[in-house]
Coordinates of C-alpha atoms in Angstrom, one line a residue:
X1 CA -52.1 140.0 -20.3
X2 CA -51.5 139.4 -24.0
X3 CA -53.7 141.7 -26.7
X4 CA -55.4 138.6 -28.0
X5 CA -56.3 137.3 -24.1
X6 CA -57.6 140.6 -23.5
X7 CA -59.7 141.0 -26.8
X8 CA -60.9 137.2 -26.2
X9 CA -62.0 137.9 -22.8
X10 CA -63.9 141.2 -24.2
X11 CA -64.9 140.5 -27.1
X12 CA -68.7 139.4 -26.4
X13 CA -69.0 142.2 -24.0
X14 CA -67.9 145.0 -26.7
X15 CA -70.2 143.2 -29.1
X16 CA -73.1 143.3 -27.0
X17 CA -72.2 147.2 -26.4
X18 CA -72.2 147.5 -29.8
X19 CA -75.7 146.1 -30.3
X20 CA -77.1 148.5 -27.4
X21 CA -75.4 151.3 -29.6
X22 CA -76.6 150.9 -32.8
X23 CA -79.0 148.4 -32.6
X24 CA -81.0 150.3 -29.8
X25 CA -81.7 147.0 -27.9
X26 CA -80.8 149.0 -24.5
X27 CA -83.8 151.5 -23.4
X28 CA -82.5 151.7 -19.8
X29 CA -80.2 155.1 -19.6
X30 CA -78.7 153.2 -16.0
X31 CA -77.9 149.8 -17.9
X32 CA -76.2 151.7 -20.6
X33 CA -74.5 154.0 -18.4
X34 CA -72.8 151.0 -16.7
X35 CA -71.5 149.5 -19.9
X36 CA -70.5 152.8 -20.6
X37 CA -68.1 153.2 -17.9
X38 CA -67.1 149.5 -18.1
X39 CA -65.8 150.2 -21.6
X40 CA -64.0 153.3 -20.7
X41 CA -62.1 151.1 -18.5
X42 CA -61.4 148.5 -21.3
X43 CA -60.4 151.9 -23.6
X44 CA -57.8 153.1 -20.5
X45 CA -56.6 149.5 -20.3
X46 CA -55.8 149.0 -24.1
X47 CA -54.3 152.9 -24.1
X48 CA -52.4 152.1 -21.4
X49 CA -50.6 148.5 -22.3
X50 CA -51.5 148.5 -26.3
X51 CA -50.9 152.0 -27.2
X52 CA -50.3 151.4 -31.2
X53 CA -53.3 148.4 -31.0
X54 CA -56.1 148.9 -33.6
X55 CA -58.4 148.2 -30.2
X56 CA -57.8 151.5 -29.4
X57 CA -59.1 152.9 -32.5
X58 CA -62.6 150.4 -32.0
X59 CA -63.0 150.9 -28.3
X60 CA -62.4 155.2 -28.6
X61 CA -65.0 155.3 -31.5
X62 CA -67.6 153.0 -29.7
X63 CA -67.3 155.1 -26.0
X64 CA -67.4 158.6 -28.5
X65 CA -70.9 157.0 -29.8
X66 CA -72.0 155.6 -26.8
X67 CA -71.6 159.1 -24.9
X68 CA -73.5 160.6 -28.0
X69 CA -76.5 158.0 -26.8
X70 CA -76.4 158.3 -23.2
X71 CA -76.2 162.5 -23.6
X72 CA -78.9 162.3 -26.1
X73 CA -81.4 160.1 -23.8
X74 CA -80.5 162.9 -20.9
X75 CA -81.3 165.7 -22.7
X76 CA -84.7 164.2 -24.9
X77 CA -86.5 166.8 -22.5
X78 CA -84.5 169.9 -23.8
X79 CA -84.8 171.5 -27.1
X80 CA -84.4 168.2 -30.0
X81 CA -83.5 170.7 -32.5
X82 CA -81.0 172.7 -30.5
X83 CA -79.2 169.2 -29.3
X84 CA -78.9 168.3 -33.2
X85 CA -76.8 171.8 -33.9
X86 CA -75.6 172.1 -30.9
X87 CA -73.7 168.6 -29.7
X88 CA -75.2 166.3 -32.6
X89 CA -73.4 167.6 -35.7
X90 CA -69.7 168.7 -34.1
X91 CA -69.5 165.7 -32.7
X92 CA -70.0 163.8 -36.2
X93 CA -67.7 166.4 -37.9
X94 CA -65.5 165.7 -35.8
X95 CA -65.5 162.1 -35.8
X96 CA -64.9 162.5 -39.6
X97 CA -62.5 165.3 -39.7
X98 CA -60.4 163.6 -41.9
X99 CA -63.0 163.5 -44.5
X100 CA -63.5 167.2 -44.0
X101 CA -59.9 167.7 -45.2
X102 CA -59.7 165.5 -47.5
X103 CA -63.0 167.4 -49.3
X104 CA -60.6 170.7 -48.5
X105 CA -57.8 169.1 -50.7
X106 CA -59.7 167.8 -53.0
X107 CA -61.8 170.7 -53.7
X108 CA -59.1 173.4 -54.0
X109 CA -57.0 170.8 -56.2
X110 CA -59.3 171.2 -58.8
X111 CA -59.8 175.1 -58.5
X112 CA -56.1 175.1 -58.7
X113 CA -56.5 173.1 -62.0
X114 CA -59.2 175.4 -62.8
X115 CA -57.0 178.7 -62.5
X116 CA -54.0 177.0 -64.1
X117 CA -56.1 175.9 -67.6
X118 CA -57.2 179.3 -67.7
X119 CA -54.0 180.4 -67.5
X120 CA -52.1 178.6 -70.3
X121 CA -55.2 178.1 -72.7
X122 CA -57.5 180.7 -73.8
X123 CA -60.4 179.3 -75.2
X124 CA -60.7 177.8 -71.3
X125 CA -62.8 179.8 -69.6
X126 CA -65.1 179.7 -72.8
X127 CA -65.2 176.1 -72.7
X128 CA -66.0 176.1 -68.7
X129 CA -68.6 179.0 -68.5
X130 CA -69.8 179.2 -72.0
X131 CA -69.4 181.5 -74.8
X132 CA -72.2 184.2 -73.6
X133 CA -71.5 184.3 -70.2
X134 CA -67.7 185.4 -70.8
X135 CA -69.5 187.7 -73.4
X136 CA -71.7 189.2 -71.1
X137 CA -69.1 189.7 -68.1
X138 CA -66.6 191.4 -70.8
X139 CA -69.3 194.1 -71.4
X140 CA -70.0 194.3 -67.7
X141 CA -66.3 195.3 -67.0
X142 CA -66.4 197.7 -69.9
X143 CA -68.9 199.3 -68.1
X144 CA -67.4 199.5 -65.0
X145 CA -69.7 196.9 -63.1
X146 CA -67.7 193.1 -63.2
X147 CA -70.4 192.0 -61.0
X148 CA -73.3 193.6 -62.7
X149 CA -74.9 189.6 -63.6
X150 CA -76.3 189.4 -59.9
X151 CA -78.4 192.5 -60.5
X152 CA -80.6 190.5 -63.1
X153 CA -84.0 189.3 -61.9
X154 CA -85.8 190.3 -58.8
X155 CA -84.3 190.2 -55.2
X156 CA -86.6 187.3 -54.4
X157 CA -86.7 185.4 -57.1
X158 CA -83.1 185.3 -57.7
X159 CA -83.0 184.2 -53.7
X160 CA -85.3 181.3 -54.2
X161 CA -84.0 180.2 -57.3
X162 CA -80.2 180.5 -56.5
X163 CA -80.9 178.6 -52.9
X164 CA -83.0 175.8 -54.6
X165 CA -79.7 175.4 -57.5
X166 CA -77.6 174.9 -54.7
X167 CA -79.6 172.8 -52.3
X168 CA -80.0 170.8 -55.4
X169 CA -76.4 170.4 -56.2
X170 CA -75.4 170.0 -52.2
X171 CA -78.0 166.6 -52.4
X172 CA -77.1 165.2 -55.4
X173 CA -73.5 166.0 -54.0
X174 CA -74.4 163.5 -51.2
X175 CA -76.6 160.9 -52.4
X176 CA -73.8 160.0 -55.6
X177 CA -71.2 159.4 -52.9
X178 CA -72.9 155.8 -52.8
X179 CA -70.7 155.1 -55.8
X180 CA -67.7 155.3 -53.8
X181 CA -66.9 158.4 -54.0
X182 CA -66.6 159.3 -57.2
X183 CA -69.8 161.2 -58.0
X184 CA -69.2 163.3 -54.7
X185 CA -65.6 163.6 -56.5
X186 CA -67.3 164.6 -59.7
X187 CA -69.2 167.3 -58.2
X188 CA -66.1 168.8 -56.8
X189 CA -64.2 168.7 -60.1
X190 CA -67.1 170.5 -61.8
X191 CA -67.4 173.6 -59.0
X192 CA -63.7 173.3 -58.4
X193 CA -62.7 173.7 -61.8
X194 CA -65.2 176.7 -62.4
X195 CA -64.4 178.5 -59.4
X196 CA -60.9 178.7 -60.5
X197 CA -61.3 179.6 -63.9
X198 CA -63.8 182.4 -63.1
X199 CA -61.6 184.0 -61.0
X200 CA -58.7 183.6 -63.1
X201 CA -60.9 185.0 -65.5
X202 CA -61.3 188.1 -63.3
X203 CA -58.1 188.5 -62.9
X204 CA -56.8 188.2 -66.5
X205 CA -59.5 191.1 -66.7
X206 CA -57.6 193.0 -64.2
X207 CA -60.4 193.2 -61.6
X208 CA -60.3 190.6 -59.6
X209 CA -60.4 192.5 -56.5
X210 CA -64.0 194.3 -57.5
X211 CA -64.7 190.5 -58.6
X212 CA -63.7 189.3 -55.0
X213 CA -65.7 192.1 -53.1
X214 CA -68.7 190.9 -55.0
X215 CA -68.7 187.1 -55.6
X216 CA -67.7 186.2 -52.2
X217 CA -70.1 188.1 -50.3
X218 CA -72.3 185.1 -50.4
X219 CA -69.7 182.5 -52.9
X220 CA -68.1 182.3 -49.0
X221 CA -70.8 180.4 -47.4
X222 CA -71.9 178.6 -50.3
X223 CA -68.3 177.1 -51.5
X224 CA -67.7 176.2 -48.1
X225 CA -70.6 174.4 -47.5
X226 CA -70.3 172.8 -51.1
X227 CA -67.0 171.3 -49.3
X228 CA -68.5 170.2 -46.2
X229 CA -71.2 168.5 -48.4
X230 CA -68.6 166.9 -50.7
X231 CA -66.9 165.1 -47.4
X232 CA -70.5 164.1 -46.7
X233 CA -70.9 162.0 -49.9
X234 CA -66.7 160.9 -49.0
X235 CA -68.1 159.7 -45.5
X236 CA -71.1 157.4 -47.3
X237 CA -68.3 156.4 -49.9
X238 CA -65.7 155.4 -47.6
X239 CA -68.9 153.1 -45.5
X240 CA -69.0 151.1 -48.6
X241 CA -65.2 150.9 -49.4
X242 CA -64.3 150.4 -45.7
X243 CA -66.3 149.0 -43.2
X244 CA -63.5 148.6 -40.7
X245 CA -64.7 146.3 -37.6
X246 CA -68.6 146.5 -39.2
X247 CA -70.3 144.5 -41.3
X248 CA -71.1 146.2 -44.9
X249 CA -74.6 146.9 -44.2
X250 CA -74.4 148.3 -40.8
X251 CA -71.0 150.9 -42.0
X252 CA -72.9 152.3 -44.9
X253 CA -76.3 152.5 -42.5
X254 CA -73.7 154.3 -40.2
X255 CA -72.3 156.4 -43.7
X256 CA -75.7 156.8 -45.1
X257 CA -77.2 158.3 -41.2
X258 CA -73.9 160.5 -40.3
X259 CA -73.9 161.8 -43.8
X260 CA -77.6 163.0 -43.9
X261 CA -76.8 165.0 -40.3
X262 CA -73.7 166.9 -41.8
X263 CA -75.7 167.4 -45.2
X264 CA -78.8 169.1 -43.6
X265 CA -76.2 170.9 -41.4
X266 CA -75.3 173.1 -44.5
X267 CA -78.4 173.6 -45.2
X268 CA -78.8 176.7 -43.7
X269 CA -75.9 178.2 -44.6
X270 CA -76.8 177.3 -47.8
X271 CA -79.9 179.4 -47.8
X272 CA -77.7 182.0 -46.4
X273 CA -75.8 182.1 -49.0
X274 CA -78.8 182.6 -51.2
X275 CA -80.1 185.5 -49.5
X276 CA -76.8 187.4 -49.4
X277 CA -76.6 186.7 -53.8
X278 CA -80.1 187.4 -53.9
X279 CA -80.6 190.6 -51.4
X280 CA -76.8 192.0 -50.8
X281 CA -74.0 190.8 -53.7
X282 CA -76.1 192.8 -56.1
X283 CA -75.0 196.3 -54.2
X284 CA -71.4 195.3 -54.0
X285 CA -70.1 198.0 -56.6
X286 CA -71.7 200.5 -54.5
X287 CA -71.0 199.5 -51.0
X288 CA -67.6 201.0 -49.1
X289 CA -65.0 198.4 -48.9
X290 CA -65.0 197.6 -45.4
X291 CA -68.7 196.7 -45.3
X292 CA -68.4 194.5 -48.3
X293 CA -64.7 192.9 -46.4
X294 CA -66.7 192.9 -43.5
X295 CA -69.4 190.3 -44.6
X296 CA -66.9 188.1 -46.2
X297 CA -65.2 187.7 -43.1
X298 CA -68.3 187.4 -40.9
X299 CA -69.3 184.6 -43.2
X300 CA -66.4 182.6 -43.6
X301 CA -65.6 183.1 -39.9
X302 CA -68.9 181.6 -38.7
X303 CA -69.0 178.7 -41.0
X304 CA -65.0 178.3 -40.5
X305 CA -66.0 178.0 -36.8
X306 CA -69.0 175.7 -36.4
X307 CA -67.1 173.2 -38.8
X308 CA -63.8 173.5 -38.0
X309 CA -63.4 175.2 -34.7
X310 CA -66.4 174.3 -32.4
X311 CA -66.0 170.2 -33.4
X312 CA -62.7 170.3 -30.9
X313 CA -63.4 172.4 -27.9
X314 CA -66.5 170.2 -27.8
X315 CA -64.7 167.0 -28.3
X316 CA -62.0 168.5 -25.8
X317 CA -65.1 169.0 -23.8
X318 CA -66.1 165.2 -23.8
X319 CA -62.2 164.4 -22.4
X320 CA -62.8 166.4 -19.6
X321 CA -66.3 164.4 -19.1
X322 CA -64.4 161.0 -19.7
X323 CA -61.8 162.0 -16.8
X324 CA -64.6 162.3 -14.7
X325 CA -66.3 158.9 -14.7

């Protein structure tokens, strides 16, 4: 059978699916189940005789959210909120793991602009992080503490205040992807930019290593998940600017919903982050090595694995449940 016989003879049934999917016009978990099965057939079929169709492409990402339905409406009796973490999230991330490496390429682009600014103009760093902070941290180092800024303010406050900044800047992050991209990609040019040209900084200073021991107790965690909320805002960019097989309105419906889930997902890393800058960075000068080393890799290991690790064994998961059927 030709392509175009086979999409003819398919194509109300795929749009029907597609309804049930994201137009929740199916409440029977048995009805859905059937089409479910029906359309991996149609996905084997098109794998099998078109394997460089675009059909593949539409009939894989329709069965990946239709098994996200049909396990969602078997588990509504379990724990919601474990579900969301748990299958919810990794399975979006991983959906849109491109987007998740672009915000990666993008993001250490501009530190890499950042660091090499610093480098070859000197009034740089001045420009990016002002006049009295770059005073301040030159007196810190001639006293023997680079780090010595996160000790201002009380443990709490500077906890609350630090996590609300961020949330804040996470959000916005998000919400001014909706001009295709480009506020998201604003974002990341500011943050990018600073982070390389305070650690340049640092090391121009000659201590970038008591810099690194310090800042990235809790700058781990809360650059990554700046990252992970920059592809966020790409994702409800890219539902605007491509829609693919969707109409407008229902892609950036799909942008806007997907995005929100992978935003509040950083969330508590986030606050994380907060409490380590608040509670922990503060005592970095005085702390051994390997305990300071220690939380850094914690950190970045646990965010590096729920967002880049965990979305394929779960996904390789779901082919093991598709060979099943």
């Amino acid at each position: 059978m030709r392509e175009v016989a086979f999409i003819k003879q398919n194509k109300e049934k795929w749009l029907n699916f597609e309804k049930a999917i994201f137009g929740k016009t199916l409440k029977n978990p048995d009805e859905l189940a059937s089409l479910y099965i029906q359309l991996v057939n149609d996905l084997s079929y098109a794998q099998t005789y078109y394997p460089k169709s675009k059909t593949i492409l539409y009939l894989n990402n329709l069965a990946a959210k239709a098994f996200q339905k049909i396990y969602k409406t078997k588990r509504e009796d379990t724990n919601r909120f474990v579900h969301f973490w748990k299958v919810e999230v990794p399975l979006i991330v991983y959906e849109y793991r491109r987007y998740v490496y672009y915000a990666f390429a993008i993001f250490l682009s501009f530190v890499a602009i950042g660091a090499l600014s610093a480098a070859h103009d000197d009034s740089f760093v001045r420009l990016i992080l002002g006049d009295s902070y770059v005073n301040m941290s030159l007196e810190n180092i001639k006293d023997g503490d680079p780090v010595a800024v996160y000790k201002s303010g009380s443990n709490w406050g500077s906890f609350i205040g630090i996590t609300l900044n961020n949330l804040y800047v996470g959000i916005c992050s998000f919400i001014f992807g909706v001009i295709g991209g480009l506020g998201t990609a604003y974002y990341m040019l500011v943050n990018g930019i600073m982070v390389g040209a305070f650690q340049y900084f640092f090391y121009q200073e000659g201590v970038l290593w008591e810099s690194v021991r310090g800042i990235w107790i809790h700058g781990s965690m809360e650059i990554f998940a700046i990252v992970i909320e920059g592809a966020a805002g790409l994702i409800l960019g890219a539902s605007i600017l491509f829609p693919k097989t969707y109409s407008r309105m229902i892609s950036f419906k799909m942008g806007v919903k997907n995005g929100v889930k992978i935003l509040i997902s950083t969330f508590p890393f986030t606050i994380a982050a907060g409490f380590l800058e608040g509670y922990v960075t503060r005592y970095s000068n005085t702390m051994p090595n390997w305990l300071s080393v220690g939380i850094i890799l914690f950190t970045l290991s646990l965010i590096s694995y729920y967002y880049l690790i965990y979305p394929f064994i779960l996904n390789k998961k779901i082919k093991k449940t598709y060979a099943t059927i």
